[in-house]
Each structure stands twice: as structure tokens, then as C-alpha cells.
Amino acid sequence: MVERQQVSEDAVMTRIGQAVMLLHAGDREEARNRLGALWAELGSDGDPLHRCTLAHYMADAQDDPGDELAWDLRALTAAEAVRHTGGPEKPGESGGEGAAEHRDLPAVRAFSPSLHLNLAADYLKLHRHDAARTHLRLARAAAAELADDRQGRGVRAAIDRLELRLRER
């Protein structure tokens, strides 16, 4: 059962990855179609990390800034579901104080700077500067947990660039 569940979860991430490759290759419409179909399959009670990842990339496939914001907010909501879900340490214990960390929490922590950066960019496009500043601060704080590697430096540089753009406004 556990093996089947792992294969199923890997299949979802593989399908998300395939749609993202289409998106990066410039086929936004097909990427949107595939991500939309997968979103419908996952449903509102689907795995939060899958929903977070999918919504994060679906936002990038949008043409309208309002739609992009809506998808980025869905991604953040799914990430929050992971953050606020802890498995019990012992049978009979409830989640919360002393609860075991959700298995996807490290992945969500790594995603958080990008989620908030994207929200800041969305709000900037929509001329909602206060909301953009709020999410930029959250992105910078979350980026402190990123490694000092290519990915981490890239996210921090993107935060710096957006901060400059926001100051110019």
C-alpha cells in the first residue's frame, strides 16, 4: 500500500513537471490545460504539497495578473495547510504542540520564499504596493532558510530586484 501511494505521488509530481516543461518551452495554453485537468483530479482535499506546487506553476501560466494572483494565493493556502498539519507523535495524540513535523514541511519551507516573491510581484502588477511590500518582507525572511547555493542566491537576487522595482514606484 505504501509503495503504491509513493508511486502515485511521484506520478503527480511527474505530470506537474511535464506541464512545467511545456510552460517553459512557451506552450502556455497546453500547460494551463494539463495543470487545470490535474487540479480537477486532485480536488480540494488533494495532497497539499501537490496542490501548492501545481498552483504555483499554474500562476505562471496565466495571462491576466488577477488570475495569476488567485493561483498564487491557492498555492499559499495549500502551503499553509502543510504548515498547520502535524502528525501525532504517538497514537491517540492530537497534532499541535509537540506533534511530529508534516512530511512535506521541509519542501514547503523551501518553496515559501518563491511563493511570497510571486505574490509580491502579483500585487505590484496590480498596483497594490502595500501588499507587495508585505509579501516581499515575508519572502526575504523565508529566504534566510535557503542554502547558499545557486537556487538560494537566485531567489535572493530576485527578491533584491523586485525590491528595487517597488522602491521606484
Short mmCIF file of N, CA, C and O in Angstrom, two decimals, residues 33-158:
data_model
loop_
_atom_site.label_atom_id
_atom_site.label_comp_id
_atom_site.label_asym_id
_atom_site.label_seq_id
_atom_site.Cartn_x
_atom_site.Cartn_y
_atom_site.Cartn_z
N ASN A 33 -3.87 23.84 -19.71
CA ASN A 33 -4.84 22.75 -19.86
C ASN A 33 -4.46 21.55 -19.00
O ASN A 33 -5.29 20.97 -18.31
N ARG A 34 -3.21 21.16 -19.06
CA ARG A 34 -2.76 19.99 -18.28
C ARG A 34 -2.80 20.25 -16.78
O ARG A 34 -3.23 19.39 -16.01
N LEU A 35 -2.34 21.42 -16.39
CA LEU A 35 -2.38 21.75 -14.96
C LEU A 35 -3.81 21.86 -14.46
O LEU A 35 -4.13 21.42 -13.36
N GLY A 36 -4.68 22.43 -15.29
CA GLY A 36 -6.10 22.54 -14.92
C GLY A 36 -6.76 21.18 -14.75
O GLY A 36 -7.52 20.96 -13.81
N ALA A 37 -6.45 20.26 -15.66
CA ALA A 37 -7.01 18.90 -15.56
C ALA A 37 -6.51 18.20 -14.30
O ALA A 37 -7.27 17.54 -13.58
N LEU A 38 -5.23 18.37 -14.02
CA LEU A 38 -4.65 17.75 -12.83
C LEU A 38 -5.22 18.39 -11.56
O LEU A 38 -5.50 17.69 -10.57
N TRP A 39 -5.44 19.70 -11.57
CA TRP A 39 -6.05 20.37 -10.42
C TRP A 39 -7.43 19.78 -10.14
O TRP A 39 -7.78 19.53 -8.98
N ALA A 40 -8.20 19.56 -11.20
CA ALA A 40 -9.54 18.98 -11.03
C ALA A 40 -9.45 17.56 -10.46
O ALA A 40 -10.27 17.17 -9.62
N GLU A 41 -8.45 16.80 -10.88
CA GLU A 41 -8.25 15.45 -10.35
C GLU A 41 -7.88 15.47 -8.87
O GLU A 41 -8.33 14.63 -8.10
N LEU A 42 -7.01 16.41 -8.49
CA LEU A 42 -6.56 16.48 -7.11
C LEU A 42 -7.69 16.86 -6.17
O LEU A 42 -7.78 16.33 -5.06
N GLY A 43 -8.52 17.77 -6.60
CA GLY A 43 -9.63 18.22 -5.76
C GLY A 43 -9.16 19.04 -4.58
O GLY A 43 -7.96 19.17 -4.32
N SER A 44 -10.10 19.56 -3.84
CA SER A 44 -9.79 20.44 -2.72
C SER A 44 -9.16 19.71 -1.55
O SER A 44 -8.55 20.34 -0.69
N ASP A 45 -9.30 18.40 -1.50
CA ASP A 45 -8.69 17.65 -0.40
C ASP A 45 -7.50 16.83 -0.87
O ASP A 45 -7.05 15.92 -0.16
N GLY A 46 -6.95 17.17 -2.03
CA GLY A 46 -5.76 16.50 -2.52
C GLY A 46 -4.55 16.84 -1.68
O GLY A 46 -4.59 17.73 -0.82
N ASP A 47 -3.47 16.14 -1.92
CA ASP A 47 -2.23 16.36 -1.17
C ASP A 47 -1.85 17.83 -1.23
O ASP A 47 -1.73 18.41 -2.31
N PRO A 48 -1.64 18.48 -0.06
CA PRO A 48 -1.33 19.91 -0.05
C PRO A 48 -0.06 20.28 -0.81
O PRO A 48 -0.03 21.33 -1.46
N LEU A 49 0.98 19.45 -0.74
CA LEU A 49 2.20 19.79 -1.48
C LEU A 49 1.95 19.73 -2.98
O LEU A 49 2.44 20.59 -3.72
N HIS A 50 1.17 18.77 -3.43
CA HIS A 50 0.82 18.71 -4.86
C HIS A 50 0.03 19.95 -5.26
O HIS A 50 0.30 20.56 -6.30
N ARG A 51 -0.97 20.32 -4.43
CA ARG A 51 -1.77 21.50 -4.75
C ARG A 51 -0.93 22.76 -4.72
O ARG A 51 -1.08 23.63 -5.59
N CYS A 52 -0.02 22.86 -3.77
CA CYS A 52 0.87 24.03 -3.68
C CYS A 52 1.74 24.13 -4.92
O CYS A 52 1.83 25.20 -5.55
N THR A 53 2.38 23.04 -5.28
CA THR A 53 3.28 23.02 -6.44
C THR A 53 2.52 23.34 -7.72
O THR A 53 2.94 24.17 -8.52
N LEU A 54 1.39 22.67 -7.90
CA LEU A 54 0.60 22.88 -9.11
C LEU A 54 0.11 24.32 -9.21
O LEU A 54 0.26 24.95 -10.27
N ALA A 55 -0.45 24.85 -8.14
CA ALA A 55 -0.97 26.22 -8.18
C ALA A 55 0.15 27.23 -8.42
O ALA A 55 -0.04 28.22 -9.13
N HIS A 56 1.32 26.96 -7.84
CA HIS A 56 2.48 27.85 -8.02
C HIS A 56 2.83 27.97 -9.51
O HIS A 56 3.06 29.07 -10.01
N TYR A 57 2.83 26.85 -10.20
CA TYR A 57 3.17 26.88 -11.63
C TYR A 57 1.98 27.31 -12.49
O TYR A 57 2.17 27.93 -13.53
N MET A 58 0.76 26.98 -12.05
CA MET A 58 -0.41 27.44 -12.80
C MET A 58 -0.45 28.96 -12.82
O MET A 58 -0.83 29.56 -13.83
N ALA A 59 -0.03 29.59 -11.75
CA ALA A 59 0.02 31.06 -11.70
C ALA A 59 0.92 31.59 -12.81
O ALA A 59 0.59 32.57 -13.48
N ASP A 60 2.06 30.93 -13.03
CA ASP A 60 3.00 31.36 -14.07
C ASP A 60 2.43 31.20 -15.47
O ASP A 60 2.91 31.84 -16.40
N ALA A 61 1.41 30.37 -15.61
CA ALA A 61 0.81 30.11 -16.93
C ALA A 61 -0.33 31.09 -17.25
O ALA A 61 -0.92 31.01 -18.33
N GLN A 62 -0.62 31.99 -16.33
CA GLN A 62 -1.75 32.91 -16.53
C GLN A 62 -1.34 34.15 -17.30
O GLN A 62 -0.23 34.63 -17.17
N ASP A 63 -2.27 34.67 -18.07
CA ASP A 63 -2.05 35.91 -18.83
C ASP A 63 -2.54 37.13 -18.06
O ASP A 63 -2.01 38.22 -18.22
N ASP A 64 -3.56 36.95 -17.25
CA ASP A 64 -4.17 38.05 -16.50
C ASP A 64 -3.56 38.12 -15.10
O ASP A 64 -3.51 37.11 -14.39
N PRO A 65 -3.09 39.31 -14.67
CA PRO A 65 -2.48 39.44 -13.34
C PRO A 65 -3.42 39.04 -12.19
O PRO A 65 -2.98 38.50 -11.19
N GLY A 66 -4.70 39.29 -12.35
CA GLY A 66 -5.67 38.89 -11.33
C GLY A 66 -5.77 37.38 -11.20
O GLY A 66 -5.86 36.84 -10.09
N ASP A 67 -5.75 36.70 -12.33
CA ASP A 67 -5.77 35.23 -12.32
C ASP A 67 -4.48 34.68 -11.73
O ASP A 67 -4.48 33.70 -10.98
N GLU A 68 -3.37 35.32 -12.07
CA GLU A 68 -2.08 34.91 -11.53
C GLU A 68 -2.09 35.03 -10.00
O GLU A 68 -1.66 34.11 -9.29
N LEU A 69 -2.61 36.13 -9.50
CA LEU A 69 -2.71 36.33 -8.05
C LEU A 69 -3.58 35.24 -7.42
O LEU A 69 -3.22 34.67 -6.38
N ALA A 70 -4.72 34.94 -8.05
CA ALA A 70 -5.62 33.93 -7.49
C ALA A 70 -4.92 32.58 -7.36
O ALA A 70 -5.06 31.88 -6.34
N TRP A 71 -4.14 32.19 -8.37
CA TRP A 71 -3.42 30.91 -8.31
C TRP A 71 -2.30 30.95 -7.28
O TRP A 71 -2.06 29.97 -6.56
N ASP A 72 -1.60 32.08 -7.18
CA ASP A 72 -0.55 32.17 -6.17
C ASP A 72 -1.14 32.12 -4.76
O ASP A 72 -0.54 31.54 -3.85
N LEU A 73 -2.33 32.69 -4.58
CA LEU A 73 -2.99 32.60 -3.27
C LEU A 73 -3.42 31.17 -2.98
O LEU A 73 -3.34 30.72 -1.82
N ARG A 74 -3.84 30.42 -3.99
CA ARG A 74 -4.16 29.00 -3.80
C ARG A 74 -2.91 28.23 -3.37
O ARG A 74 -2.97 27.36 -2.51
N ALA A 75 -1.78 28.56 -3.98
CA ALA A 75 -0.53 27.90 -3.61
C ALA A 75 -0.18 28.19 -2.15
O ALA A 75 0.21 27.28 -1.40
N LEU A 76 -0.34 29.44 -1.75
CA LEU A 76 -0.04 29.81 -0.37
C LEU A 76 -0.99 29.11 0.60
O LEU A 76 -0.57 28.63 1.65
N THR A 77 -2.26 29.03 0.25
CA THR A 77 -3.24 28.34 1.09
C THR A 77 -2.86 26.87 1.27
O THR A 77 -2.93 26.33 2.38
N ALA A 78 -2.44 26.22 0.19
CA ALA A 78 -2.02 24.82 0.28
C ALA A 78 -0.76 24.69 1.13
O ALA A 78 -0.64 23.75 1.93
N ALA A 79 0.17 25.63 1.00
CA ALA A 79 1.38 25.60 1.82
C ALA A 79 1.03 25.77 3.29
O ALA A 79 1.59 25.10 4.16
N GLU A 80 0.09 26.65 3.58
CA GLU A 80 -0.35 26.85 4.96
C GLU A 80 -0.99 25.58 5.51
O GLU A 80 -0.84 25.28 6.70
N ALA A 81 -1.67 24.82 4.68
CA ALA A 81 -2.27 23.56 5.12
C ALA A 81 -1.19 22.59 5.59
O ALA A 81 -1.38 21.87 6.56
N VAL A 82 -0.06 22.59 4.91
CA VAL A 82 1.06 21.74 5.33
C VAL A 82 1.64 22.26 6.63
O VAL A 82 1.91 21.49 7.55
N ARG A 83 1.84 23.56 6.73
CA ARG A 83 2.44 24.15 7.93
C ARG A 83 1.62 23.89 9.17
O ARG A 83 2.15 23.78 10.27
N HIS A 84 0.29 23.84 9.01
CA HIS A 84 -0.59 23.71 10.17
C HIS A 84 -1.06 22.29 10.39
O HIS A 84 -1.98 22.05 11.17
N THR A 85 -0.44 21.33 9.69
CA THR A 85 -0.78 19.93 9.86
C THR A 85 0.43 19.22 10.40
O THR A 85 1.45 19.15 9.74
N GLY A 86 0.32 18.73 11.57
CA GLY A 86 1.39 17.92 12.15
C GLY A 86 0.83 16.56 12.48
O GLY A 86 -0.28 16.46 12.98
N GLY A 87 1.58 15.54 12.19
CA GLY A 87 1.12 14.20 12.55
C GLY A 87 1.38 13.96 14.02
O GLY A 87 2.32 14.51 14.60
N PRO A 88 0.56 13.17 14.69
CA PRO A 88 0.79 12.89 16.11
C PRO A 88 2.06 12.09 16.32
O PRO A 88 2.42 11.27 15.49
N GLU A 89 2.75 12.36 17.42
CA GLU A 89 3.96 11.62 17.75
C GLU A 89 3.61 10.21 18.21
O GLU A 89 4.32 9.26 17.94
N LYS A 90 2.51 10.06 18.96
CA LYS A 90 2.10 8.76 19.48
C LYS A 90 0.64 8.55 19.13
O LYS A 90 -0.13 9.51 19.05
N PRO A 91 0.22 7.29 18.98
CA PRO A 91 -1.20 7.06 18.72
C PRO A 91 -2.05 7.71 19.82
O PRO A 91 -1.71 7.65 20.99
N GLY A 92 -3.10 8.36 19.40
CA GLY A 92 -4.00 8.99 20.34
C GLY A 92 -3.69 10.44 20.62
O GLY A 92 -4.51 11.16 21.16
N GLU A 93 -2.49 10.92 20.28
CA GLU A 93 -2.15 12.33 20.47
C GLU A 93 -2.72 13.13 19.32
O GLU A 93 -2.77 12.68 18.19
N SER A 94 -3.09 14.34 19.60
CA SER A 94 -3.55 15.20 18.52
C SER A 94 -2.36 16.01 18.02
O SER A 94 -1.35 16.13 18.70
N GLY A 95 -2.50 16.56 16.81
CA GLY A 95 -1.44 17.41 16.26
C GLY A 95 -1.34 18.68 17.08
O GLY A 95 -2.16 18.96 17.93
N GLY A 96 -0.31 19.45 16.86
CA GLY A 96 -0.14 20.70 17.58
C GLY A 96 1.17 20.69 18.33
O GLY A 96 2.15 20.13 17.87
N GLU A 97 1.19 21.29 19.52
CA GLU A 97 2.41 21.38 20.33
C GLU A 97 3.01 20.00 20.53
O GLU A 97 2.34 19.08 20.98
N GLY A 98 4.24 19.83 20.15
CA GLY A 98 4.92 18.54 20.31
C GLY A 98 4.60 17.54 19.22
O GLY A 98 5.11 16.43 19.25
N ALA A 99 3.77 17.89 18.27
CA ALA A 99 3.41 16.95 17.21
C ALA A 99 4.58 16.80 16.25
O ALA A 99 5.40 17.69 16.10
N ALA A 100 4.62 15.66 15.60
CA ALA A 100 5.66 15.41 14.60
C ALA A 100 5.47 16.36 13.43
O ALA A 100 4.36 16.78 13.12
N GLU A 101 6.57 16.69 12.78
CA GLU A 101 6.54 17.58 11.63
C GLU A 101 5.88 16.88 10.45
O GLU A 101 6.12 15.70 10.21
N HIS A 102 5.04 17.59 9.71
CA HIS A 102 4.44 17.04 8.49
C HIS A 102 5.56 16.67 7.53
O HIS A 102 6.55 17.39 7.40
N ARG A 103 5.41 15.56 6.85
CA ARG A 103 6.47 15.04 5.97
C ARG A 103 6.86 16.03 4.88
O ARG A 103 7.99 15.99 4.39
N ASP A 104 5.98 16.91 4.47
CA ASP A 104 6.26 17.85 3.39
C ASP A 104 6.70 19.23 3.88
O ASP A 104 6.94 20.11 3.06
N LEU A 105 6.81 19.41 5.18
CA LEU A 105 7.15 20.74 5.70
C LEU A 105 8.50 21.25 5.18
O LEU A 105 8.60 22.42 4.80
N PRO A 106 9.55 20.43 5.10
CA PRO A 106 10.81 20.96 4.54
C PRO A 106 10.65 21.46 3.10
O PRO A 106 11.22 22.49 2.73
N ALA A 107 9.87 20.76 2.29
CA ALA A 107 9.65 21.19 0.90
C ALA A 107 8.89 22.51 0.86
O ALA A 107 9.20 23.40 0.07
N VAL A 108 7.90 22.65 1.74
CA VAL A 108 7.13 23.89 1.78
C VAL A 108 7.99 25.05 2.26
O VAL A 108 7.90 26.16 1.73
N ARG A 109 8.85 24.79 3.23
CA ARG A 109 9.76 25.85 3.69
C ARG A 109 10.67 26.32 2.55
O ARG A 109 10.94 27.50 2.42
N ALA A 110 11.12 25.39 1.74
CA ALA A 110 11.98 25.75 0.61
C ALA A 110 11.20 26.52 -0.45
O ALA A 110 11.76 27.36 -1.16
N PHE A 111 9.91 26.25 -0.55
CA PHE A 111 9.03 26.91 -1.52
C PHE A 111 8.60 28.30 -1.06
O PHE A 111 8.30 29.18 -1.88
N SER A 112 8.55 28.53 0.23
CA SER A 112 7.98 29.76 0.78
C SER A 112 8.56 31.05 0.22
O SER A 112 7.80 31.97 -0.10
N PRO A 113 9.89 31.18 0.09
CA PRO A 113 10.39 32.44 -0.46
C PRO A 113 9.84 32.73 -1.86
O PRO A 113 9.44 33.86 -2.14
N SER A 114 9.78 31.71 -2.70
CA SER A 114 9.25 31.90 -4.05
C SER A 114 7.76 32.22 -4.04
O SER A 114 7.28 33.04 -4.83
N LEU A 115 7.02 31.57 -3.14
CA LEU A 115 5.58 31.85 -3.05
C LEU A 115 5.35 33.32 -2.71
O LEU A 115 4.55 34.01 -3.35
N HIS A 116 6.05 33.80 -1.68
CA HIS A 116 5.86 35.19 -1.28
C HIS A 116 6.42 36.17 -2.31
O HIS A 116 5.84 37.24 -2.53
N LEU A 117 7.51 35.81 -2.95
CA LEU A 117 8.06 36.65 -4.01
C LEU A 117 7.06 36.79 -5.15
O LEU A 117 6.83 37.90 -5.66
N ASN A 118 6.46 35.68 -5.56
CA ASN A 118 5.46 35.73 -6.63
C ASN A 118 4.25 36.57 -6.23
O ASN A 118 3.72 37.33 -7.04
N LEU A 119 3.81 36.43 -4.98
CA LEU A 119 2.69 37.24 -4.53
C LEU A 119 3.06 38.72 -4.53
O LEU A 119 2.25 39.56 -4.95
N ALA A 120 4.27 39.04 -4.10
CA ALA A 120 4.71 40.44 -4.13
C ALA A 120 4.69 40.98 -5.56
O ALA A 120 4.23 42.10 -5.81
N ALA A 121 5.18 40.17 -6.50
CA ALA A 121 5.18 40.59 -7.91
C ALA A 121 3.76 40.76 -8.43
O ALA A 121 3.47 41.71 -9.18
N ASP A 122 2.86 39.84 -8.05
CA ASP A 122 1.45 39.95 -8.47
C ASP A 122 0.84 41.25 -7.97
O ASP A 122 0.19 41.98 -8.73
N TYR A 123 1.05 41.52 -6.69
CA TYR A 123 0.47 42.74 -6.12
C TYR A 123 1.07 43.99 -6.74
O TYR A 123 0.36 44.98 -6.94
N LEU A 124 2.35 43.94 -7.08
CA LEU A 124 2.97 45.09 -7.74
C LEU A 124 2.31 45.32 -9.10
O LEU A 124 2.00 46.46 -9.46
N LYS A 125 2.08 44.25 -9.86
CA LYS A 125 1.41 44.38 -11.17
C LYS A 125 0.03 44.99 -11.03
O LYS A 125 -0.45 45.68 -11.93
N LEU A 126 -0.62 44.70 -9.91
CA LEU A 126 -1.98 45.19 -9.67
C LEU A 126 -1.99 46.53 -8.92
O LEU A 126 -3.04 46.99 -8.50
N HIS A 127 -0.80 47.14 -8.77
CA HIS A 127 -0.64 48.45 -8.12
C HIS A 127 -1.11 48.44 -6.68
O HIS A 127 -1.60 49.45 -6.17
N ARG A 128 -0.93 47.31 -6.02
CA ARG A 128 -1.26 47.17 -4.59
C ARG A 128 0.08 47.12 -3.84
O ARG A 128 0.52 46.08 -3.41
N HIS A 129 0.69 48.28 -3.71
CA HIS A 129 2.06 48.38 -3.22
C HIS A 129 2.24 47.94 -1.77
O HIS A 129 3.26 47.34 -1.43
N ASP A 130 1.28 48.23 -0.91
CA ASP A 130 1.41 47.81 0.49
C ASP A 130 1.43 46.29 0.60
O ASP A 130 2.24 45.72 1.33
N ALA A 131 0.54 45.64 -0.12
CA ALA A 131 0.51 44.17 -0.11
C ALA A 131 1.80 43.61 -0.72
O ALA A 131 2.34 42.61 -0.23
N ALA A 132 2.30 44.27 -1.75
CA ALA A 132 3.56 43.83 -2.36
C ALA A 132 4.70 43.92 -1.35
O ALA A 132 5.50 42.99 -1.22
N ARG A 133 4.76 45.02 -0.61
CA ARG A 133 5.82 45.18 0.40
C ARG A 133 5.71 44.12 1.49
O ARG A 133 6.72 43.58 1.95
N THR A 134 4.50 43.82 1.90
CA THR A 134 4.30 42.81 2.94
C THR A 134 4.85 41.46 2.49
O THR A 134 5.59 40.80 3.22
N HIS A 135 4.50 41.05 1.29
CA HIS A 135 4.96 39.74 0.80
C HIS A 135 6.44 39.75 0.47
O HIS A 135 7.11 38.71 0.60
N LEU A 136 6.96 40.89 0.09
CA LEU A 136 8.41 40.98 -0.14
C LEU A 136 9.17 40.78 1.18
O LEU A 136 10.18 40.07 1.21
N ARG A 137 8.65 41.37 2.26
CA ARG A 137 9.27 41.16 3.59
C ARG A 137 9.20 39.68 3.98
O ARG A 137 10.16 39.11 4.51
N LEU A 138 8.05 39.06 3.74
CA LEU A 138 7.90 37.64 4.06
C LEU A 138 8.83 36.78 3.21
O LEU A 138 9.40 35.79 3.70
N ALA A 139 9.00 37.16 1.95
CA ALA A 139 9.92 36.42 1.06
C ALA A 139 11.34 36.52 1.57
O ALA A 139 12.07 35.52 1.64
N ARG A 140 11.75 37.72 1.95
CA ARG A 140 13.11 37.92 2.44
C ARG A 140 13.35 37.12 3.73
O ARG A 140 14.38 36.49 3.91
N ALA A 141 12.38 37.15 4.64
CA ALA A 141 12.52 36.40 5.89
C ALA A 141 12.60 34.89 5.61
O ALA A 141 13.43 34.19 6.19
N ALA A 142 11.77 34.40 4.72
CA ALA A 142 11.78 32.97 4.39
C ALA A 142 13.06 32.57 3.66
O ALA A 142 13.55 31.45 3.81
N ALA A 143 13.62 33.50 2.89
CA ALA A 143 14.84 33.20 2.13
C ALA A 143 16.04 32.98 3.03
O ALA A 143 17.03 32.37 2.61
N ALA A 144 15.96 33.44 4.27
CA ALA A 144 17.06 33.23 5.21
C ALA A 144 17.31 31.74 5.45
O ALA A 144 18.42 31.34 5.79
N GLU A 145 16.28 30.91 5.24
CA GLU A 145 16.42 29.46 5.44
C GLU A 145 17.00 28.75 4.21
O GLU A 145 17.33 27.57 4.29
N LEU A 146 17.10 29.45 3.09
CA LEU A 146 17.62 28.81 1.88
C LEU A 146 19.13 28.63 1.98
O LEU A 146 19.83 29.44 2.58
N ALA A 147 19.60 27.60 1.33
CA ALA A 147 21.04 27.32 1.29
C ALA A 147 21.75 28.41 0.47
O ALA A 147 21.13 29.10 -0.34
N ASP A 148 23.03 28.52 0.68
CA ASP A 148 23.84 29.45 -0.10
C ASP A 148 24.33 28.72 -1.35
O ASP A 148 25.52 28.49 -1.53
N ASP A 149 23.37 28.34 -2.18
CA ASP A 149 23.68 27.64 -3.42
C ASP A 149 23.06 28.44 -4.57
O ASP A 149 22.53 29.53 -4.36
N ARG A 150 23.15 27.90 -5.74
CA ARG A 150 22.65 28.60 -6.94
C ARG A 150 21.17 28.97 -6.79
O ARG A 150 20.77 30.10 -7.09
N GLN A 151 20.37 28.02 -6.31
CA GLN A 151 18.93 28.27 -6.13
C GLN A 151 18.69 29.38 -5.11
O GLN A 151 17.95 30.32 -5.36
N GLY A 152 19.32 29.26 -3.96
CA GLY A 152 19.14 30.26 -2.90
C GLY A 152 19.59 31.64 -3.33
O GLY A 152 18.91 32.64 -3.07
N ARG A 153 20.76 31.70 -3.96
CA ARG A 153 21.25 33.00 -4.44
C ARG A 153 20.33 33.59 -5.50
O ARG A 153 20.10 34.80 -5.53
N GLY A 154 19.79 32.74 -6.35
CA GLY A 154 18.87 33.20 -7.39
C GLY A 154 17.59 33.80 -6.82
O GLY A 154 17.12 34.85 -7.27
N VAL A 155 17.04 33.14 -5.81
CA VAL A 155 15.82 33.65 -5.18
C VAL A 155 16.12 34.97 -4.46
O VAL A 155 15.36 35.94 -4.58
N ARG A 156 17.22 35.03 -3.73
CA ARG A 156 17.58 36.27 -3.03
C ARG A 156 17.83 37.41 -4.02
O ARG A 156 17.43 38.56 -3.78
N ALA A 157 18.44 37.12 -5.14
CA ALA A 157 18.67 38.15 -6.16
C ALA A 157 17.34 38.63 -6.74
O ALA A 157 17.16 39.83 -6.98
N ALA A 158 16.40 37.72 -6.95
CA ALA A 158 15.08 38.11 -7.47
C ALA A 158 14.34 38.98 -6.45
O ALA A 158 13.65 39.93 -6.83
#
